[in-house]
Amino acid sequence: DAKTTQPTSMDCAEGRAANLPCNHSTISGNEYVYWYRQIHSQGPQYIIHGLKNNETNEMASLIITEDRKSSTLILPHATLRDTAVYYCIVSSLLFGNEKLTFGTGTRLTIIP
Amino acid sequence: DVKVTQSSRYLVKRTGEKVFLECVQDMDHENMFWYRQDPGLGLRLIYFSYDVKMKEKGDIPEGYSVSREKKERFSLILESASTNQTSMYLCASSLSVPQIGTYGYTFGSGTRLTVV
């Protein structure tokens, strides 16, 4: 699996858009970009994933650059409940199964 | 909603004890995973299973074993607990063929194990 690089921590004001970057310069053609988050004392929670097109769901948007070497997770109107550690992961689908390797992520703090 | 239930939230065991961590999921997921999480190291994969009776080593299997006798249950076993196995243990499950709305892993809330 390709490795990812994320900032260790970020702050964002409540109500503003939180933009979390991720570099994955060695991503290969069949690898997806996944984002998870982990709120304190809970297990990680799936947010969104994508291959090459931008994706949006009820939680967030995922913007993947054309060369696929980096991506940005966007939380459009951050709330205090979005304070968490955010993990960017790249992984291929092997026979329909996924083995995900989590790094240390970005600790996002939403400031009131 | 998919639920992944870990039998204990907190556990304290003595060095040398045999420890069983249980994980049950209720949505017929084929894949199940055990991770441990330590400060500064993120989540590390211990073992995983793609089917009943199947198991595969993850990145840090030493000192651990697993059992998957039924599809819904995946047990992590510490044969002889040691203090360096003090950690947060997280279980997860997923579908082999993801369907719309069911992507990704579903995690349990974790078991914080302390070995004294």
mmCIF file of C-alpha atoms in Angstrom:
data_model
loop_
_atom_site.group_PDB
_atom_site.id
_atom_site.type_symbol
_atom_site.label_atom_id
_atom_site.label_comp_id
_atom_site.label_asym_id
_atom_site.label_seq_id
_atom_site.Cartn_x
_atom_site.Cartn_y
_atom_site.Cartn_z
ATOM 1 C CA ASP A 1 0.000 0.000 0.000
ATOM 2 C CA ALA A 2 1.151 3.514 -0.765
ATOM 3 C CA LYS A 3 2.089 5.717 2.168
ATOM 4 C CA THR A 4 0.427 8.995 3.027
ATOM 5 C CA THR A 5 1.676 12.207 4.608
ATOM 6 C CA GLN A 6 -0.602 14.400 6.684
ATOM 7 C CA PRO A 7 0.028 17.383 8.953
ATOM 8 C CA THR A 8 0.180 16.388 12.588
ATOM 9 C CA SER A 9 -2.401 18.926 13.720
ATOM 10 C CA MET A 10 -4.660 21.714 12.486
ATOM 11 C CA ASP A 11 -7.088 24.201 13.963
ATOM 12 C CA CYS A 12 -10.250 25.536 12.357
ATOM 13 C CA ALA A 13 -12.810 28.069 13.550
ATOM 14 C CA GLU A 14 -16.305 26.796 14.177
ATOM 15 C CA GLY A 15 -18.571 27.409 11.189
ATOM 16 C CA ARG A 16 -15.708 27.682 8.720
ATOM 17 C CA ALA A 17 -14.672 25.075 6.184
ATOM 18 C CA ALA A 18 -11.990 22.690 7.416
ATOM 19 C CA ASN A 19 -9.596 21.614 4.656
ATOM 20 C CA LEU A 20 -7.419 18.642 5.539
ATOM 21 C CA PRO A 21 -4.609 17.868 3.082
ATOM 22 C CA CYS A 22 -3.026 14.521 2.338
ATOM 23 C CA ASN A 23 -0.066 13.642 0.108
ATOM 24 C CA HIS A 24 0.079 10.207 -1.496
ATOM 25 C CA SER A 25 2.663 10.682 -4.232
ATOM 26 C CA THR A 26 3.315 6.947 -4.716
ATOM 27 C CA ILE A 27 -0.334 5.981 -5.188
ATOM 28 C CA SER A 28 -0.874 3.432 -7.928
ATOM 29 C CA GLY A 29 -3.635 3.288 -10.483
ATOM 30 C CA ASN A 30 -5.850 0.811 -8.650
ATOM 31 C CA GLU A 31 -5.590 2.415 -5.219
ATOM 32 C CA TYR A 32 -8.418 4.335 -3.625
ATOM 33 C CA VAL A 33 -8.121 7.224 -1.177
ATOM 34 C CA TYR A 34 -10.071 6.669 2.043
ATOM 35 C CA TRP A 35 -10.737 9.057 4.887
ATOM 36 C CA TYR A 36 -11.682 8.034 8.418
ATOM 37 C CA ARG A 37 -11.948 9.994 11.625
ATOM 38 C CA GLN A 38 -11.633 9.018 15.256
ATOM 39 C CA ILE A 39 -13.362 10.982 17.946
ATOM 40 C CA HIS A 40 -11.820 10.619 21.390
ATOM 41 C CA SER A 41 -12.486 7.250 23.052
ATOM 42 C CA GLN A 42 -14.281 5.829 20.026
ATOM 43 C CA GLY A 43 -13.297 3.597 17.140
ATOM 44 C CA PRO A 44 -12.534 5.209 13.764
ATOM 45 C CA GLN A 45 -15.488 6.080 11.555
ATOM 46 C CA TYR A 46 -15.550 5.887 7.759
ATOM 47 C CA ILE A 47 -16.104 9.276 6.102
ATOM 48 C CA ILE A 48 -15.613 9.007 2.355
ATOM 49 C CA HIS A 49 -13.487 7.433 -0.342
ATOM 50 C CA GLY A 50 -12.633 8.060 -4.001
ATOM 51 C CA LEU A 51 -10.549 6.876 -6.925
ATOM 52 C CA LYS A 52 -10.050 9.877 -9.194
ATOM 53 C CA ASN A 53 -13.231 11.893 -9.331
ATOM 54 C CA ASN A 54 -14.227 14.313 -6.619
ATOM 55 C CA GLU A 55 -16.761 12.857 -4.215
ATOM 56 C CA THR A 56 -19.329 14.343 -1.852
ATOM 57 C CA ASN A 57 -21.580 12.810 0.757
ATOM 58 C CA GLU A 58 -23.521 14.045 3.748
ATOM 59 C CA MET A 59 -20.395 14.242 5.871
ATOM 60 C CA ALA A 60 -17.726 15.733 3.635
ATOM 61 C CA SER A 61 -16.251 16.356 0.200
ATOM 62 C CA LEU A 62 -13.120 14.745 -1.190
ATOM 63 C CA ILE A 63 -11.055 16.563 -3.786
ATOM 64 C CA ILE A 64 -8.398 14.464 -5.553
ATOM 65 C CA THR A 65 -5.845 16.194 -7.779
ATOM 66 C CA GLU A 66 -5.690 15.205 -11.431
ATOM 67 C CA ASP A 67 -2.355 13.422 -10.966
ATOM 68 C CA ARG A 68 -3.833 11.703 -7.856
ATOM 69 C CA LYS A 69 -0.757 12.512 -5.811
ATOM 70 C CA SER A 70 -2.679 14.477 -3.222
ATOM 71 C CA SER A 71 -6.175 15.004 -1.907
ATOM 72 C CA THR A 72 -8.113 17.292 0.404
ATOM 73 C CA LEU A 73 -10.942 16.396 2.723
ATOM 74 C CA ILE A 74 -13.362 19.287 3.182
ATOM 75 C CA LEU A 75 -15.757 19.633 6.098
ATOM 76 C CA PRO A 76 -17.888 22.518 4.788
ATOM 77 C CA HIS A 77 -19.173 23.984 8.069
ATOM 78 C CA ALA A 78 -17.100 22.633 10.917
ATOM 79 C CA THR A 79 -18.734 22.133 14.302
ATOM 80 C CA LEU A 80 -17.219 21.333 17.670
ATOM 81 C CA ARG A 81 -18.266 17.712 17.145
ATOM 82 C CA ASP A 82 -15.828 17.526 14.218
ATOM 83 C CA THR A 83 -12.871 17.719 16.615
ATOM 84 C CA ALA A 84 -11.132 14.396 15.978
ATOM 85 C CA VAL A 85 -8.116 12.679 14.444
ATOM 86 C CA TYR A 86 -8.528 12.337 10.675
ATOM 87 C CA TYR A 87 -6.811 9.516 8.802
ATOM 88 C CA CYS A 88 -6.033 9.506 5.086
ATOM 89 C CA ILE A 89 -5.378 6.017 3.741
ATOM 90 C CA VAL A 90 -4.726 4.603 0.301
ATOM 91 C CA SER A 91 -5.525 1.003 -0.451
ATOM 92 C CA SER A 92 -6.296 -1.251 -3.357
ATOM 93 C CA LEU A 93 -9.206 -3.598 -3.394
ATOM 94 C CA LEU A 94 -7.849 -7.125 -3.309
ATOM 95 C CA PHE A 95 -10.450 -9.652 -4.411
ATOM 96 C CA GLY A 96 -13.056 -7.276 -3.046
ATOM 97 C CA ASN A 97 -11.357 -7.184 0.344
ATOM 98 C CA GLU A 98 -9.596 -4.201 1.838
ATOM 99 C CA LYS A 99 -6.683 -4.209 4.219
ATOM 100 C CA LEU A 100 -6.246 -0.698 5.504
ATOM 101 C CA THR A 101 -3.075 0.658 7.078
ATOM 102 C CA PHE A 102 -3.699 3.613 9.370
ATOM 103 C CA GLY A 103 -0.992 6.180 10.037
ATOM 104 C CA THR A 104 -1.059 8.722 12.836
ATOM 105 C CA GLY A 105 -3.448 11.117 11.094
ATOM 106 C CA THR A 106 -4.178 14.829 11.581
ATOM 107 C CA ARG A 107 -5.552 16.029 14.886
ATOM 108 C CA LEU A 108 -8.200 18.624 13.944
ATOM 109 C CA THR A 109 -9.350 20.974 16.666
ATOM 110 C CA ILE A 110 -12.420 23.121 16.049
ATOM 111 C CA ILE A 111 -12.138 26.404 17.903
ATOM 112 C CA PRO A 112 -15.367 28.006 19.240
ATOM 113 C CA ASP B 1 -26.960 0.251 11.622
ATOM 114 C CA VAL B 2 -24.048 -2.140 11.589
ATOM 115 C CA LYS B 3 -22.879 -2.821 15.065
ATOM 116 C CA VAL B 4 -19.527 -4.137 16.114
ATOM 117 C CA THR B 5 -19.549 -5.007 19.774
ATOM 118 C CA GLN B 6 -16.463 -5.600 21.868
ATOM 119 C CA SER B 7 -17.158 -7.513 25.036
ATOM 120 C CA SER B 8 -15.295 -5.264 27.465
ATOM 121 C CA ARG B 9 -14.574 -1.538 27.490
ATOM 122 C CA TYR B 10 -11.858 -1.796 30.144
ATOM 123 C CA LEU B 11 -9.888 -4.841 31.218
ATOM 124 C CA VAL B 12 -7.079 -5.319 33.738
ATOM 125 C CA LYS B 13 -5.086 -8.540 33.616
ATOM 126 C CA ARG B 14 -1.945 -9.843 35.265
ATOM 127 C CA THR B 15 1.285 -10.678 33.477
ATOM 128 C CA GLY B 16 1.244 -14.263 32.238
ATOM 129 C CA GLU B 17 -2.533 -14.586 32.122
ATOM 130 C CA LYS B 18 -4.305 -15.849 29.029
ATOM 131 C CA VAL B 19 -6.578 -13.086 27.774
ATOM 132 C CA PHE B 20 -9.510 -13.317 25.397
ATOM 133 C CA LEU B 21 -10.868 -10.235 23.652
ATOM 134 C CA GLU B 22 -14.176 -10.870 21.958
ATOM 135 C CA CYS B 23 -15.708 -9.072 19.003
ATOM 136 C CA VAL B 24 -19.145 -9.685 17.504
ATOM 137 C CA GLN B 25 -20.704 -8.043 14.454
ATOM 138 C CA ASP B 26 -24.351 -8.314 13.468
ATOM 139 C CA MET B 27 -24.423 -7.494 9.761
ATOM 140 C CA ASP B 28 -23.082 -10.643 8.132
ATOM 141 C CA HIS B 29 -19.722 -9.084 7.227
ATOM 142 C CA GLU B 30 -17.164 -11.478 5.787
ATOM 143 C CA ASN B 31 -14.067 -9.563 6.874
ATOM 144 C CA MET B 32 -12.975 -8.917 10.433
ATOM 145 C CA PHE B 33 -9.867 -7.207 11.778
ATOM 146 C CA TRP B 34 -8.020 -6.634 15.039
ATOM 147 C CA TYR B 35 -5.910 -3.501 15.549
ATOM 148 C CA ARG B 36 -4.083 -2.078 18.504
ATOM 149 C CA GLN B 37 -3.661 1.634 19.025
ATOM 150 C CA ASP B 38 -0.835 3.250 20.958
ATOM 151 C CA PRO B 39 0.026 6.940 21.354
ATOM 152 C CA GLY B 40 2.247 8.169 18.534
ATOM 153 C CA LEU B 41 1.991 4.895 16.606
ATOM 154 C CA GLY B 42 -1.522 5.074 15.196
ATOM 155 C CA LEU B 43 -3.473 1.896 14.538
ATOM 156 C CA ARG B 44 -1.498 -1.240 13.777
ATOM 157 C CA LEU B 45 -3.038 -4.356 12.272
ATOM 158 C CA ILE B 46 -2.584 -7.507 14.347
ATOM 159 C CA TYR B 47 -4.638 -10.146 12.531
ATOM 160 C CA PHE B 48 -7.487 -10.282 10.071
ATOM 161 C CA SER B 49 -9.896 -12.834 8.693
ATOM 162 C CA TYR B 50 -11.711 -12.965 5.370
ATOM 163 C CA ASP B 51 -13.897 -15.933 6.224
ATOM 164 C CA VAL B 52 -14.801 -18.420 8.911
ATOM 165 C CA LYS B 53 -11.774 -20.442 10.055
ATOM 166 C CA MET B 54 -9.483 -18.220 7.986
ATOM 167 C CA LYS B 55 -6.872 -15.974 9.511
ATOM 168 C CA GLU B 56 -4.039 -13.890 8.187
ATOM 169 C CA LYS B 57 -1.213 -12.186 10.047
ATOM 170 C CA GLY B 58 -1.150 -8.442 10.032
ATOM 171 C CA ASP B 59 1.823 -6.221 10.742
ATOM 172 C CA ILE B 60 2.358 -7.106 14.415
ATOM 173 C CA PRO B 61 1.061 -10.651 15.111
ATOM 174 C CA GLU B 62 3.747 -11.663 17.612
ATOM 175 C CA GLY B 63 2.306 -12.580 20.982
ATOM 176 C CA TYR B 64 -1.240 -12.863 19.643
ATOM 177 C CA SER B 65 -3.475 -15.471 18.067
ATOM 178 C CA VAL B 66 -7.048 -15.350 16.793
ATOM 179 C CA SER B 67 -10.053 -17.565 16.374
ATOM 180 C CA ARG B 68 -12.975 -17.280 13.968
ATOM 181 C CA GLU B 69 -15.276 -20.257 14.442
ATOM 182 C CA LYS B 70 -18.416 -18.355 13.450
ATOM 183 C CA LYS B 71 -18.858 -15.626 10.870
ATOM 184 C CA GLU B 72 -20.044 -13.043 13.377
ATOM 185 C CA ARG B 73 -17.357 -13.565 16.024
ATOM 186 C CA PHE B 74 -13.629 -12.861 15.911
ATOM 187 C CA SER B 75 -11.593 -13.436 19.056
ATOM 188 C CA LEU B 76 -8.146 -12.085 19.837
ATOM 189 C CA ILE B 77 -6.092 -14.197 22.238
ATOM 190 C CA LEU B 78 -3.075 -13.141 24.239
ATOM 191 C CA GLU B 79 -1.541 -16.478 25.206
ATOM 192 C CA SER B 80 0.583 -15.013 27.991
ATOM 193 C CA ALA B 81 -0.092 -11.357 28.569
ATOM 194 C CA SER B 82 2.853 -9.028 28.984
ATOM 195 C CA THR B 83 3.042 -5.401 30.065
ATOM 196 C CA ASN B 84 3.975 -4.301 26.523
ATOM 197 C CA GLN B 85 0.564 -5.511 25.383
ATOM 198 C CA THR B 86 -1.105 -2.782 27.412
ATOM 199 C CA SER B 87 -2.999 -0.916 24.715
ATOM 200 C CA MET B 88 -6.331 0.005 23.173
ATOM 201 C CA TYR B 89 -7.603 -2.871 21.037
ATOM 202 C CA LEU B 90 -10.018 -2.155 18.214
ATOM 203 C CA CYS B 91 -12.059 -4.639 16.229
ATOM 204 C CA ALA B 92 -13.501 -3.849 12.791
ATOM 205 C CA SER B 93 -15.549 -5.571 10.120
ATOM 206 C CA SER B 94 -16.365 -4.984 6.466
ATOM 207 C CA LEU B 95 -18.125 -6.521 3.491
ATOM 208 C CA SER B 96 -16.095 -8.340 0.869
ATOM 209 C CA VAL B 97 -18.141 -6.721 -1.876
ATOM 210 C CA PRO B 98 -19.047 -3.219 -0.735
ATOM 211 C CA GLN B 99 -22.473 -1.972 -1.683
ATOM 212 C CA ILE B 100 -23.670 1.583 -1.933
ATOM 213 C CA GLY B 101 -23.958 2.954 1.571
ATOM 214 C CA THR B 102 -21.880 0.195 3.136
ATOM 215 C CA TYR B 103 -18.350 1.183 2.297
ATOM 216 C CA GLY B 104 -15.408 0.918 4.558
ATOM 217 C CA TYR B 105 -14.785 -0.591 7.934
ATOM 218 C CA THR B 106 -17.110 -0.432 10.906
ATOM 219 C CA PHE B 107 -15.209 -0.300 14.162
ATOM 220 C CA GLY B 108 -16.153 -1.250 17.675
ATOM 221 C CA SER B 109 -15.635 1.169 20.554
ATOM 222 C CA GLY B 110 -12.467 -0.537 21.679
ATOM 223 C CA THR B 111 -11.161 -2.419 24.698
ATOM 224 C CA ARG B 112 -8.571 -0.678 26.826
ATOM 225 C CA LEU B 113 -6.406 -3.471 28.198
ATOM 226 C CA THR B 114 -3.988 -2.899 31.041
ATOM 227 C CA VAL B 115 -1.525 -5.663 31.900
ATOM 228 C CA VAL B 116 0.010 -5.314 35.348
#
